[in-house]
């Protein structure tokens, strides 16, 4: 129990003249918040000469007759409340290095425990053999659906009139790649069970390692879809850049590579004639190429979405502050957002008696404050940059490229 002049720290009335001056608990620089709170609990009585005297005239007394504590110690523990909002006032600084080590240790132990559970589940009832037997039929089913999709595109998709010659060339080209992919899958089918068994042993290193290998397996199994997407994107991007260059030719402009700008230019009649022919050819072939590009881009985005969910799960396991959340659940006073005081006795001519209470840190603030840093290898595209890349046919990678600019 404390004596002194005070009010609830961080209340909306902070800074108003009619309210007595408050004194908030603040952790000195370099001292953990928990140590400051425990240090304050040793001081039983805090006496003030007046209700608004402040820590300059305050003196405290330790229990069991240990005598008064130094005035510098009182000034270190107490400071006048600034006129801040309730969320910003009276905030304690956490012991970040120790909590980060504890959170990292608990995260690693939980990761390895979940990995061992997954490994034991896979070894039970010979589930590796069942997965190997189901993998080849699934690959055949995916290839069959892609063949049906390509045959639909080679006809009249949704009643659209496509360029038949280019449509047949692109369709047969992609059908040949599907045939090659199915041949490779059937060639590797006798070794799939052994490959899965050796890859499953990586689960003893942690669940995140197993999930990362699962993402790589998805990339290998959908490699033909990635190839289709790259072919379609490059062909579409080539036509878009060709049309934009020819459009500048019609307007008497050209792109200056050295100065990175559009300059005026005069063209001959032969150049304008050839440009007109090429522009007409590209503009009539663009719908066929754009349709193939759109279909394979949607398939690629579906695969990237599945891999993104796996990566989010890995980042969640690696960055979630489990130790801090458990500490907040079992011992909320160890993670304090501040303190508040409740008036117990307020009589004229007698010191004011207050009761100090600790405000626990909310769970959302615990996650934001103690969250472990995650891997920054994944690109962070805004919706605007993503739509721009899709429109101009630029490749979208699930990893960060060297020299990429963050939007």
Tab-separated table of C-alpha atoms in Angstrom:
chain	number	residue	atom	x	y	z
A	1	UNK	CA	0.000	0.000	0.000
A	2	UNK	CA	1.317	3.434	-0.910
A	3	UNK	CA	0.751	6.931	0.367
A	4	UNK	CA	1.081	10.002	-1.766
A	5	UNK	CA	-0.861	12.132	-4.194
A	6	UNK	CA	-1.930	10.300	-7.303
A	7	UNK	CA	-4.721	9.338	-9.693
A	8	UNK	CA	-5.186	6.572	-12.293
A	9	UNK	CA	-2.206	6.667	-14.623
A	10	UNK	CA	-3.077	7.423	-18.203
A	11	UNK	CA	-6.639	8.546	-17.524
A	12	UNK	CA	-8.286	10.906	-20.034
A	13	UNK	CA	-8.143	13.731	-17.448
A	14	UNK	CA	-4.346	13.869	-17.582
A	15	UNK	CA	-2.998	17.403	-17.732
A	16	UNK	CA	-6.165	19.166	-16.454
A	17	UNK	CA	-5.516	21.680	-13.627
A	18	UNK	CA	-8.439	20.618	-11.400
A	19	UNK	CA	-7.092	17.057	-11.088
A	20	UNK	CA	-4.194	16.460	-8.625
A	21	UNK	CA	-0.830	15.757	-10.193
A	22	UNK	CA	-0.200	12.055	-10.756
A	23	UNK	CA	2.995	10.087	-10.448
A	24	UNK	CA	3.477	7.131	-12.794
A	25	UNK	CA	5.805	4.210	-12.463
A	26	UNK	CA	8.504	4.266	-15.093
A	27	UNK	CA	11.355	1.843	-15.626
A	28	UNK	CA	14.824	3.477	-15.578
A	29	UNK	CA	16.919	3.060	-18.692
A	30	UNK	CA	18.476	-0.398	-18.835
A	31	UNK	CA	16.329	-1.814	-15.988
A	32	UNK	CA	13.705	-4.447	-16.878
A	33	UNK	CA	10.102	-3.624	-16.122
A	34	UNK	CA	9.685	-6.686	-13.916
A	35	UNK	CA	12.612	-5.638	-11.724
A	36	UNK	CA	11.150	-2.137	-11.371
A	37	UNK	CA	7.740	-3.484	-10.327
A	38	UNK	CA	9.258	-5.849	-7.757
A	39	UNK	CA	11.472	-3.040	-6.480
A	40	UNK	CA	8.452	-0.829	-5.937
A	41	UNK	CA	6.636	-3.570	-4.021
A	42	UNK	CA	9.292	-3.341	-1.280
A	43	UNK	CA	8.325	0.237	-0.485
A	44	UNK	CA	5.313	0.036	1.819
A	45	UNK	CA	4.626	3.681	2.596
A	46	UNK	CA	5.261	6.741	0.477
A	47	UNK	CA	4.616	9.964	2.329
A	48	UNK	CA	4.257	13.395	0.771
A	49	UNK	CA	4.215	16.742	2.515
A	50	UNK	CA	1.319	17.899	0.387
A	51	UNK	CA	-1.118	16.262	-2.039
A	52	UNK	CA	0.800	17.675	-5.023
A	53	UNK	CA	4.265	17.830	-3.538
A	54	UNK	CA	5.843	15.424	-6.029
A	55	UNK	CA	8.801	13.110	-5.627
A	56	UNK	CA	11.167	15.949	-4.771
A	57	UNK	CA	9.584	16.116	-1.266
A	58	UNK	CA	8.639	12.444	-1.030
A	59	UNK	CA	10.192	9.895	1.255
A	60	UNK	CA	9.493	6.195	1.548
A	61	UNK	CA	10.023	3.598	4.230
A	62	UNK	CA	10.970	-0.061	3.800
A	63	UNK	CA	9.227	-2.744	5.867
A	64	UNK	CA	10.709	-4.303	9.013
A	65	UNK	CA	12.405	-1.073	10.068
A	66	UNK	CA	15.079	-0.989	7.360
A	67	UNK	CA	14.971	2.771	7.345
A	68	UNK	CA	14.198	5.341	4.665
A	69	UNK	CA	15.198	4.756	1.064
A	70	UNK	CA	17.342	7.319	-0.802
A	71	UNK	CA	15.601	10.221	-2.480
A	72	UNK	CA	17.387	9.472	-5.772
A	73	UNK	CA	15.775	6.042	-5.760
A	74	UNK	CA	12.341	7.598	-5.384
A	75	UNK	CA	13.005	10.004	-8.246
A	76	UNK	CA	14.158	7.096	-10.423
A	77	UNK	CA	10.939	5.184	-9.804
A	78	UNK	CA	8.486	8.073	-10.034
A	79	UNK	CA	8.035	10.850	-12.568
A	80	UNK	CA	5.191	13.269	-13.296
A	81	UNK	CA	2.642	11.945	-15.787
A	82	UNK	CA	2.874	13.770	-19.152
A	83	UNK	CA	-0.397	14.747	-20.865
A	84	UNK	CA	-0.520	11.641	-23.062
A	85	UNK	CA	-3.300	9.343	-24.164
A	86	UNK	CA	-4.128	6.360	-21.938
A	87	UNK	CA	-2.446	3.989	-24.393
A	88	UNK	CA	0.789	5.997	-24.470
A	89	UNK	CA	1.099	6.865	-20.769
A	90	UNK	CA	2.786	4.758	-18.102
A	91	UNK	CA	4.191	2.099	-20.444
A	92	UNK	CA	6.876	-0.221	-19.156
A	93	UNK	CA	9.854	-1.201	-21.266
A	94	UNK	CA	10.175	-5.004	-21.617
A	95	UNK	CA	13.349	-6.977	-21.220
A	96	UNK	CA	13.700	-7.716	-24.915
A	97	UNK	CA	16.928	-9.796	-25.081
A	98	UNK	CA	15.851	-12.294	-22.416
A	99	UNK	CA	12.304	-12.604	-23.735
A	100	UNK	CA	13.542	-13.039	-27.304
A	101	UNK	CA	15.846	-15.873	-26.257
A	102	UNK	CA	13.034	-17.552	-24.335
A	103	UNK	CA	10.579	-17.177	-27.216
A	104	UNK	CA	13.135	-18.547	-29.675
A	105	UNK	CA	13.895	-21.541	-27.454
A	106	UNK	CA	10.214	-22.390	-26.945
A	107	UNK	CA	9.529	-21.965	-30.671
A	108	UNK	CA	12.377	-24.332	-31.603
A	109	UNK	CA	11.305	-26.939	-29.041
A	110	UNK	CA	7.688	-26.815	-30.207
A	111	UNK	CA	8.791	-26.998	-33.844
A	112	UNK	CA	10.867	-30.117	-33.199
A	113	UNK	CA	8.111	-31.715	-31.120
A	114	UNK	CA	5.553	-31.195	-33.888
A	115	UNK	CA	8.049	-32.537	-36.418
A	116	UNK	CA	8.591	-35.711	-34.387
A	117	UNK	CA	4.829	-36.182	-34.073
A	118	UNK	CA	4.476	-35.843	-37.841
A	119	UNK	CA	7.308	-38.309	-38.413
A	120	UNK	CA	5.762	-40.877	-36.069
A	121	UNK	CA	2.379	-40.458	-37.792
A	122	UNK	CA	3.940	-41.011	-41.221
A	123	UNK	CA	5.833	-44.132	-40.124
A	124	UNK	CA	2.735	-45.600	-38.534
A	125	UNK	CA	0.737	-47.975	-40.792
A	126	UNK	CA	3.231	-47.447	-43.646
A	127	UNK	CA	1.724	-44.158	-44.807
A	128	UNK	CA	4.721	-43.440	-47.065
A	129	UNK	CA	3.641	-46.296	-49.346
A	130	UNK	CA	0.076	-44.983	-49.467
A	131	UNK	CA	1.318	-41.494	-50.370
A	132	UNK	CA	3.562	-42.886	-53.113
A	133	UNK	CA	0.691	-44.918	-54.558
A	134	UNK	CA	-1.626	-41.881	-54.568
A	135	UNK	CA	0.938	-39.488	-56.056
A	136	UNK	CA	1.078	-40.954	-59.582
A	137	UNK	CA	-2.733	-41.089	-60.059
A	138	UNK	CA	-3.009	-37.491	-58.862
A	139	UNK	CA	-0.338	-36.392	-61.355
A	140	UNK	CA	-2.139	-38.280	-64.132
A	141	UNK	CA	-5.417	-36.636	-63.166
A	142	UNK	CA	-3.880	-33.150	-63.251
A	143	UNK	CA	-2.289	-33.842	-66.649
A	144	UNK	CA	-5.588	-35.139	-68.014
A	145	UNK	CA	-7.415	-31.998	-66.887
A	146	UNK	CA	-4.735	-29.844	-68.512
A	147	UNK	CA	-5.127	-31.769	-71.765
A	148	UNK	CA	-8.886	-31.175	-71.717
A	149	UNK	CA	-8.261	-27.484	-71.041
A	150	UNK	CA	-5.843	-27.182	-73.958
A	151	UNK	CA	-8.225	-28.976	-76.299
A	152	UNK	CA	-10.937	-26.525	-75.252
A	153	UNK	CA	-8.598	-23.600	-75.975
A	154	UNK	CA	-7.700	-25.051	-79.388
A	155	UNK	CA	-11.366	-24.961	-80.396
A	156	UNK	CA	-13.667	-21.983	-79.897
A	157	UNK	CA	-13.394	-21.150	-76.165
A	158	UNK	CA	-16.543	-19.368	-74.948
A	159	UNK	CA	-17.496	-18.728	-78.577
A	160	UNK	CA	-14.421	-16.557	-79.240
A	161	UNK	CA	-12.946	-16.514	-82.734
A	162	UNK	CA	-9.212	-17.101	-82.343
A	163	UNK	CA	-6.417	-17.199	-84.905
A	164	UNK	CA	-6.571	-20.867	-85.858
A	165	UNK	CA	-2.965	-21.265	-87.034
A	166	UNK	CA	-1.435	-19.731	-83.890
A	167	UNK	CA	-3.996	-21.515	-81.711
A	168	UNK	CA	-3.031	-24.924	-83.119
A	169	UNK	CA	0.694	-24.223	-82.786
A	170	UNK	CA	0.438	-23.147	-79.137
A	171	UNK	CA	-1.945	-25.981	-78.234
A	172	UNK	CA	0.250	-28.703	-79.720
A	173	UNK	CA	3.337	-27.171	-78.142
A	174	UNK	CA	1.812	-27.318	-74.653
A	175	UNK	CA	0.321	-30.790	-75.234
A	176	UNK	CA	3.772	-32.097	-76.103
A	177	UNK	CA	5.156	-30.708	-72.827
A	178	UNK	CA	2.382	-32.438	-70.876
A	179	UNK	CA	3.230	-35.721	-72.611
A	180	UNK	CA	6.894	-35.306	-71.626
A	181	UNK	CA	5.944	-34.524	-68.032
A	182	UNK	CA	3.756	-37.624	-67.694
A	183	UNK	CA	6.559	-39.758	-69.129
A	184	UNK	CA	8.984	-38.446	-66.501
A	185	UNK	CA	6.490	-39.078	-63.687
A	186	UNK	CA	5.954	-42.704	-64.740
A	187	UNK	CA	9.705	-43.146	-65.128
A	188	UNK	CA	10.243	-41.981	-61.523
A	189	UNK	CA	7.293	-43.920	-60.053
A	190	UNK	CA	9.386	-46.922	-58.792
A	191	UNK	CA	11.597	-44.564	-56.752
A	192	UNK	CA	8.924	-42.232	-55.376
A	193	UNK	CA	8.374	-44.226	-52.173
A	194	UNK	CA	12.102	-44.211	-51.323
A	195	UNK	CA	12.344	-40.505	-52.098
A	196	UNK	CA	9.380	-39.716	-49.839
A	197	UNK	CA	10.808	-41.887	-47.054
A	198	UNK	CA	14.139	-40.043	-47.070
A	199	UNK	CA	12.439	-36.666	-47.316
A	200	UNK	CA	10.150	-37.586	-44.417
A	201	UNK	CA	13.182	-38.033	-42.160
A	202	UNK	CA	13.687	-34.275	-42.345
A	203	UNK	CA	10.667	-33.881	-40.051
A	204	UNK	CA	12.913	-34.739	-37.090
A	205	UNK	CA	14.558	-31.346	-37.675
A	206	UNK	CA	11.231	-29.605	-37.148
A	207	UNK	CA	7.810	-29.154	-38.651
A	208	UNK	CA	8.931	-26.021	-40.497
A	209	UNK	CA	11.620	-28.011	-42.333
A	210	UNK	CA	9.017	-30.572	-43.402
A	211	UNK	CA	6.666	-27.809	-44.571
A	212	UNK	CA	9.455	-26.145	-46.553
A	213	UNK	CA	10.238	-29.450	-48.270
A	214	UNK	CA	6.515	-29.840	-48.980
A	215	UNK	CA	6.563	-26.465	-50.729
A	216	UNK	CA	9.522	-27.611	-52.830
A	217	UNK	CA	7.691	-30.834	-53.731
A	218	UNK	CA	4.696	-28.783	-54.879
A	219	UNK	CA	7.039	-26.725	-57.066
A	220	UNK	CA	8.476	-29.886	-58.632
A	221	UNK	CA	5.075	-31.458	-59.228
A	222	UNK	CA	3.756	-28.294	-60.888
A	223	UNK	CA	6.901	-27.523	-62.862
A	224	UNK	CA	5.067	-27.988	-66.172
A	225	UNK	CA	2.482	-25.376	-65.109
A	226	UNK	CA	5.327	-22.994	-64.303
A	227	UNK	CA	6.843	-23.615	-67.757
A	228	UNK	CA	3.483	-22.934	-69.418
A	229	UNK	CA	3.173	-19.698	-67.465
A	230	UNK	CA	6.687	-18.562	-68.444
A	231	UNK	CA	6.116	-19.361	-72.129
A	232	UNK	CA	2.787	-17.552	-72.219
A	233	UNK	CA	4.074	-14.557	-70.229
A	234	UNK	CA	7.159	-14.079	-72.404
A	235	UNK	CA	5.175	-14.317	-75.632
A	236	UNK	CA	2.517	-11.924	-74.329
A	237	UNK	CA	5.145	-9.486	-72.998
A	238	UNK	CA	6.941	-9.515	-76.368
A	239	UNK	CA	3.752	-8.555	-78.186
A	240	UNK	CA	2.875	-5.836	-75.665
A	241	UNK	CA	6.303	-4.224	-75.993
A	242	UNK	CA	6.154	-4.545	-79.783
A	243	UNK	CA	2.752	-2.850	-79.935
A	244	UNK	CA	3.872	-0.034	-77.632
A	245	UNK	CA	6.999	0.565	-79.738
A	246	UNK	CA	5.005	0.600	-82.982
A	247	UNK	CA	2.443	2.941	-81.412
A	248	UNK	CA	5.239	5.405	-80.665
A	249	UNK	CA	6.354	5.042	-84.295
A	250	UNK	CA	2.931	6.221	-85.520
A	251	UNK	CA	3.174	9.291	-83.293
A	252	UNK	CA	6.718	10.146	-84.417
A	253	UNK	CA	8.286	9.151	-81.101
A	254	UNK	CA	10.961	6.712	-80.014
A	255	UNK	CA	12.390	5.459	-76.727
A	256	UNK	CA	15.813	6.920	-75.878
A	257	UNK	CA	17.698	4.152	-74.088
A	258	UNK	CA	20.564	6.368	-72.908
A	259	UNK	CA	18.392	9.081	-71.376
A	260	UNK	CA	15.525	6.762	-70.407
A	261	UNK	CA	12.838	8.940	-71.947
A	262	UNK	CA	10.663	9.302	-75.072
A	263	UNK	CA	12.075	11.665	-77.728
A	264	UNK	CA	10.742	12.910	-81.053
A	265	UNK	CA	11.945	11.204	-84.228
A	266	UNK	CA	11.250	11.454	-87.974
A	267	UNK	CA	10.599	8.211	-89.883
A	268	UNK	CA	10.708	7.418	-93.592
A	269	UNK	CA	7.712	6.211	-95.565
A	270	UNK	CA	9.128	2.670	-95.762
A	271	UNK	CA	9.507	2.525	-91.991
A	272	UNK	CA	5.938	3.676	-91.477
A	273	UNK	CA	4.672	1.083	-93.982
A	274	UNK	CA	6.551	-1.813	-92.327
A	275	UNK	CA	5.441	-0.574	-88.915
A	276	UNK	CA	1.813	-0.550	-90.031
A	277	UNK	CA	2.037	-4.142	-91.277
A	278	UNK	CA	3.694	-5.376	-88.078
A	279	UNK	CA	1.235	-3.492	-85.882
A	280	UNK	CA	-1.721	-5.046	-87.735
A	281	UNK	CA	-0.288	-8.555	-87.413
A	282	UNK	CA	0.463	-8.185	-83.700
A	283	UNK	CA	-2.900	-6.625	-82.847
A	284	UNK	CA	-4.810	-9.498	-84.474
A	285	UNK	CA	-2.617	-12.189	-82.873
A	286	UNK	CA	-2.796	-10.590	-79.421
A	287	UNK	CA	-6.208	-12.078	-78.325
A	288	UNK	CA	-5.023	-15.664	-78.908
A	289	UNK	CA	-1.811	-15.104	-76.969
A	290	UNK	CA	-3.620	-13.191	-74.221
A	291	UNK	CA	-6.098	-16.043	-73.715
A	292	UNK	CA	-3.349	-18.631	-73.204
A	293	UNK	CA	-1.479	-16.213	-70.953
A	294	UNK	CA	-4.595	-15.566	-68.860
A	295	UNK	CA	-5.365	-19.266	-68.355
A	296	UNK	CA	-1.830	-20.250	-67.371
A	297	UNK	CA	-1.445	-17.177	-65.161
A	298	UNK	CA	-4.531	-18.212	-63.178
A	299	UNK	CA	-3.100	-21.714	-62.767
A	300	UNK	CA	0.223	-20.267	-61.652
A	301	UNK	CA	-1.452	-17.947	-59.147
A	302	UNK	CA	-3.323	-20.936	-57.717
A	303	UNK	CA	-0.052	-22.792	-57.129
A	304	UNK	CA	1.595	-19.679	-55.651
A	305	UNK	CA	-1.389	-19.227	-53.303
A	306	UNK	CA	-1.014	-22.770	-51.969
A	307	UNK	CA	2.712	-22.244	-51.459
A	308	UNK	CA	2.012	-18.897	-49.808
A	309	UNK	CA	-0.263	-20.557	-47.256
A	310	UNK	CA	2.501	-23.049	-46.453
A	311	UNK	CA	5.006	-20.209	-46.039
A	312	UNK	CA	2.590	-18.308	-43.789
A	313	UNK	CA	2.298	-21.367	-41.559
A	314	UNK	CA	6.091	-21.627	-41.394
A	315	UNK	CA	6.426	-17.932	-40.500
A	316	UNK	CA	3.690	-18.285	-37.872
A	317	UNK	CA	5.523	-21.130	-36.146
A	318	UNK	CA	8.856	-19.305	-36.300
A	319	UNK	CA	7.659	-15.861	-35.194
A	320	UNK	CA	4.857	-16.509	-32.695
A	321	UNK	CA	6.012	-15.486	-29.155
A	322	UNK	CA	4.756	-18.599	-27.360
A	323	UNK	CA	6.737	-18.003	-24.167
A	324	UNK	CA	5.435	-14.445	-23.807
A	325	UNK	CA	1.859	-15.576	-24.452
A	326	UNK	CA	2.176	-18.296	-21.815
A	327	UNK	CA	3.678	-15.785	-19.400
A	328	UNK	CA	0.805	-13.380	-20.044
A	329	UNK	CA	-1.702	-16.185	-19.461
A	330	UNK	CA	-0.177	-17.624	-16.271
A	331	UNK	CA	1.523	-14.572	-14.728
A	332	UNK	CA	-0.010	-11.419	-16.194
A	333	UNK	CA	1.825	-9.137	-13.760
A	334	UNK	CA	5.129	-10.069	-15.429
A	335	UNK	CA	4.035	-8.300	-18.628
A	336	UNK	CA	2.618	-5.003	-17.424
A	337	UNK	CA	1.344	-2.180	-19.589
A	338	UNK	CA	1.489	0.223	-16.645
A	339	UNK	CA	0.096	0.782	-13.169
A	340	UNK	CA	-2.955	2.529	-11.786
A	341	UNK	CA	-3.845	3.705	-8.293
A	342	UNK	CA	-7.106	3.456	-6.422
A	343	UNK	CA	-7.907	5.832	-3.551
A	344	UNK	CA	-8.392	3.963	-0.250
A	345	UNK	CA	-8.543	6.847	2.219
A	346	UNK	CA	-8.917	10.566	1.536
A	347	UNK	CA	-9.471	12.662	4.682
A	348	UNK	CA	-8.611	16.262	5.372
A	349	UNK	CA	-5.382	16.720	7.296
A	350	UNK	CA	-4.208	13.139	6.681
A	351	UNK	CA	-2.018	11.678	3.943
A	352	UNK	CA	-3.758	10.202	0.946
A	353	UNK	CA	-3.732	6.367	0.947
A	354	UNK	CA	-3.581	4.660	-2.454
A	355	UNK	CA	-3.611	1.086	-3.699
A	356	UNK	CA	-1.363	0.278	-6.657
A	357	UNK	CA	-2.681	-2.152	-9.284
A	358	UNK	CA	-0.840	-3.484	-12.331
A	359	UNK	CA	-2.461	-3.295	-15.770
A	360	UNK	CA	-1.553	-6.456	-17.727
A	361	UNK	CA	-0.488	-6.088	-21.339
A	362	UNK	CA	-3.233	-7.123	-23.841
A	363	UNK	CA	-2.616	-10.289	-25.851
A	364	UNK	CA	-2.563	-8.380	-29.139
A	365	UNK	CA	0.137	-6.057	-27.791
A	366	UNK	CA	2.098	-9.062	-26.541
A	367	UNK	CA	2.132	-10.558	-30.033
A	368	UNK	CA	3.154	-7.261	-31.651
A	369	UNK	CA	5.815	-6.442	-29.063
A	370	UNK	CA	7.482	-9.835	-28.665
A	371	UNK	CA	6.982	-11.190	-32.192
A	372	UNK	CA	10.165	-12.789	-33.483
A	373	UNK	CA	11.612	-11.499	-36.778
A	374	UNK	CA	10.655	-13.711	-39.718
A	375	UNK	CA	12.386	-14.388	-43.016
A	376	UNK	CA	12.241	-11.472	-45.445
A	377	UNK	CA	12.873	-13.457	-48.643
A	378	UNK	CA	9.270	-13.238	-49.844
A	379	UNK	CA	8.321	-10.283	-52.049
A	380	UNK	CA	5.817	-7.765	-50.748
A	381	UNK	CA	3.934	-6.516	-53.773
A	382	UNK	CA	1.185	-3.967	-53.517
A	383	UNK	CA	-2.027	-4.563	-55.425
A	384	UNK	CA	-1.093	-1.815	-57.874
A	385	UNK	CA	2.324	-3.259	-58.721
A	386	UNK	CA	0.876	-6.781	-58.951
A	387	UNK	CA	-1.812	-5.713	-61.431
A	388	UNK	CA	0.755	-3.759	-63.439
A	389	UNK	CA	3.040	-6.793	-63.713
A	390	UNK	CA	0.148	-9.026	-64.723
A	391	UNK	CA	-1.026	-6.573	-67.384
A	392	UNK	CA	2.410	-6.140	-68.980
A	393	UNK	CA	3.324	-9.829	-68.768
A	394	UNK	CA	6.137	-9.526	-66.220
A	395	UNK	CA	7.011	-12.706	-64.357
A	396	UNK	CA	5.838	-12.976	-60.738
A	397	UNK	CA	8.171	-14.947	-58.501
A	398	UNK	CA	7.321	-16.243	-54.999
A	399	UNK	CA	10.737	-15.086	-53.816
A	400	UNK	CA	12.421	-11.696	-53.707
A	401	UNK	CA	14.647	-10.794	-56.626
A	402	UNK	CA	17.922	-8.943	-56.272
A	403	UNK	CA	17.389	-5.246	-56.814
A	404	UNK	CA	13.626	-5.370	-56.353
A	405	UNK	CA	12.102	-2.138	-55.081
A	406	UNK	CA	9.494	-2.413	-52.359
A	407	UNK	CA	6.303	-0.498	-53.045
